[in-house]
């Protein structure tokens, strides 16, 4: 039994060294895309925040409509078209 245990411990040490090397290799390949991925993650967080607080973006649109009505109508048209496009794409999938 102790011989099997010693073999398992030796195998565990070999695997731990291998995993450590693979982590180093992975981090080297991941480094060039780390910054763009962090920006994407921040964008997703911002989108989820905006999605969870409609009073914020509704107020922002109201301010835009008050000061720049032409731009607000264009934004509304593009947003409405985008929502229709996303809903139809979602139904296709």
CSV table of C-alpha atoms in Angstrom, one decimal:
chain,number,residue,atom,x,y,z
A,1,UNK,CA,0.0,0.0,0.0
A,2,UNK,CA,2.8,2.4,0.8
A,3,UNK,CA,4.4,1.7,-2.6
A,4,UNK,CA,1.2,2.7,-4.4
A,5,UNK,CA,0.9,5.8,-2.2
A,6,UNK,CA,4.5,6.8,-3.0
A,7,UNK,CA,3.8,6.3,-6.7
A,8,UNK,CA,0.7,8.4,-6.5
A,9,UNK,CA,2.6,11.2,-4.7
A,10,UNK,CA,5.3,11.1,-7.3
A,11,UNK,CA,2.7,11.3,-10.0
A,12,UNK,CA,1.0,14.2,-8.2
A,13,UNK,CA,4.3,16.1,-8.0
A,14,UNK,CA,4.9,15.5,-11.8
A,15,UNK,CA,1.4,16.7,-12.6
A,16,UNK,CA,1.8,19.8,-10.4
A,17,UNK,CA,5.0,20.8,-12.2
A,18,UNK,CA,3.3,20.2,-15.5
A,19,UNK,CA,0.3,22.3,-14.5
A,20,UNK,CA,2.5,25.1,-13.3
A,21,UNK,CA,4.3,25.2,-16.7
A,22,UNK,CA,1.1,25.1,-18.6
A,23,UNK,CA,-0.2,28.1,-16.6
A,24,UNK,CA,2.9,30.1,-17.4
A,25,UNK,CA,2.5,29.2,-21.1
A,26,UNK,CA,-1.1,30.1,-21.1
A,27,UNK,CA,-0.5,33.4,-19.4
A,28,UNK,CA,2.1,34.3,-22.0
A,29,UNK,CA,-0.3,33.6,-24.9
A,30,UNK,CA,-3.1,35.4,-23.1
A,31,UNK,CA,-1.2,38.6,-22.4
A,32,UNK,CA,-1.7,40.3,-25.8
A,33,UNK,CA,-5.5,40.0,-25.6
A,34,UNK,CA,-5.8,40.7,-21.9
A,35,UNK,CA,-6.5,44.5,-22.2
A,36,UNK,CA,-9.1,44.1,-25.0
A,37,UNK,CA,-10.9,41.4,-23.0
A,38,UNK,CA,-10.9,43.6,-19.9
A,39,UNK,CA,-12.5,46.4,-21.9
A,40,UNK,CA,-15.1,44.0,-23.2
A,41,UNK,CA,-15.8,42.8,-19.7
A,42,UNK,CA,-16.2,46.4,-18.5
A,43,UNK,CA,-18.5,47.1,-21.4
A,44,UNK,CA,-20.7,44.1,-20.5
A,45,UNK,CA,-20.8,45.3,-16.9
A,46,UNK,CA,-21.8,48.8,-18.0
A,47,UNK,CA,-24.5,47.3,-20.3
A,48,UNK,CA,-25.9,45.2,-17.5
A,49,UNK,CA,-25.9,48.2,-15.1
A,50,UNK,CA,-27.8,50.3,-17.7
A,51,UNK,CA,-30.2,47.4,-18.3
A,52,UNK,CA,-30.9,47.0,-14.6
A,53,UNK,CA,-31.5,50.8,-14.1
A,54,UNK,CA,-34.0,52.0,-16.7
A,55,UNK,CA,-34.6,55.3,-14.9
A,56,UNK,CA,-31.0,56.3,-15.6
A,57,UNK,CA,-31.1,55.9,-19.4
A,58,UNK,CA,-34.7,57.2,-19.6
A,59,UNK,CA,-33.6,60.3,-17.8
A,60,UNK,CA,-30.5,60.7,-20.1
A,61,UNK,CA,-32.8,60.3,-23.1
A,62,UNK,CA,-35.2,62.9,-21.7
A,63,UNK,CA,-32.3,65.4,-21.2
A,64,UNK,CA,-31.2,64.7,-24.8
A,65,UNK,CA,-34.7,65.2,-26.1
A,66,UNK,CA,-35.0,68.5,-24.3
A,67,UNK,CA,-31.7,69.9,-25.5
A,68,UNK,CA,-31.3,68.2,-28.9
A,69,UNK,CA,-34.7,67.1,-30.2
A,70,UNK,CA,-33.4,66.2,-33.7
A,71,UNK,CA,-30.6,64.1,-32.4
A,72,UNK,CA,-33.0,62.4,-30.0
A,73,UNK,CA,-35.4,61.5,-32.8
A,74,UNK,CA,-32.5,59.9,-34.8
A,75,UNK,CA,-31.3,58.0,-31.7
A,76,UNK,CA,-34.9,56.8,-31.1
A,77,UNK,CA,-35.3,55.7,-34.7
A,78,UNK,CA,-32.0,53.8,-34.6
A,79,UNK,CA,-32.7,52.3,-31.2
A,80,UNK,CA,-36.2,51.2,-32.3
A,81,UNK,CA,-34.8,49.6,-35.4
A,82,UNK,CA,-32.1,47.9,-33.5
A,83,UNK,CA,-34.5,46.5,-31.0
A,84,UNK,CA,-36.7,45.1,-33.8
A,85,UNK,CA,-33.7,43.6,-35.6
A,86,UNK,CA,-32.5,42.0,-32.3
A,87,UNK,CA,-35.9,40.6,-31.6
A,88,UNK,CA,-36.2,39.1,-35.1
A,89,UNK,CA,-32.7,37.7,-34.9
A,90,UNK,CA,-33.5,36.2,-31.5
A,91,UNK,CA,-36.7,34.6,-32.9
A,92,UNK,CA,-34.6,33.0,-35.8
A,93,UNK,CA,-32.2,31.5,-33.3
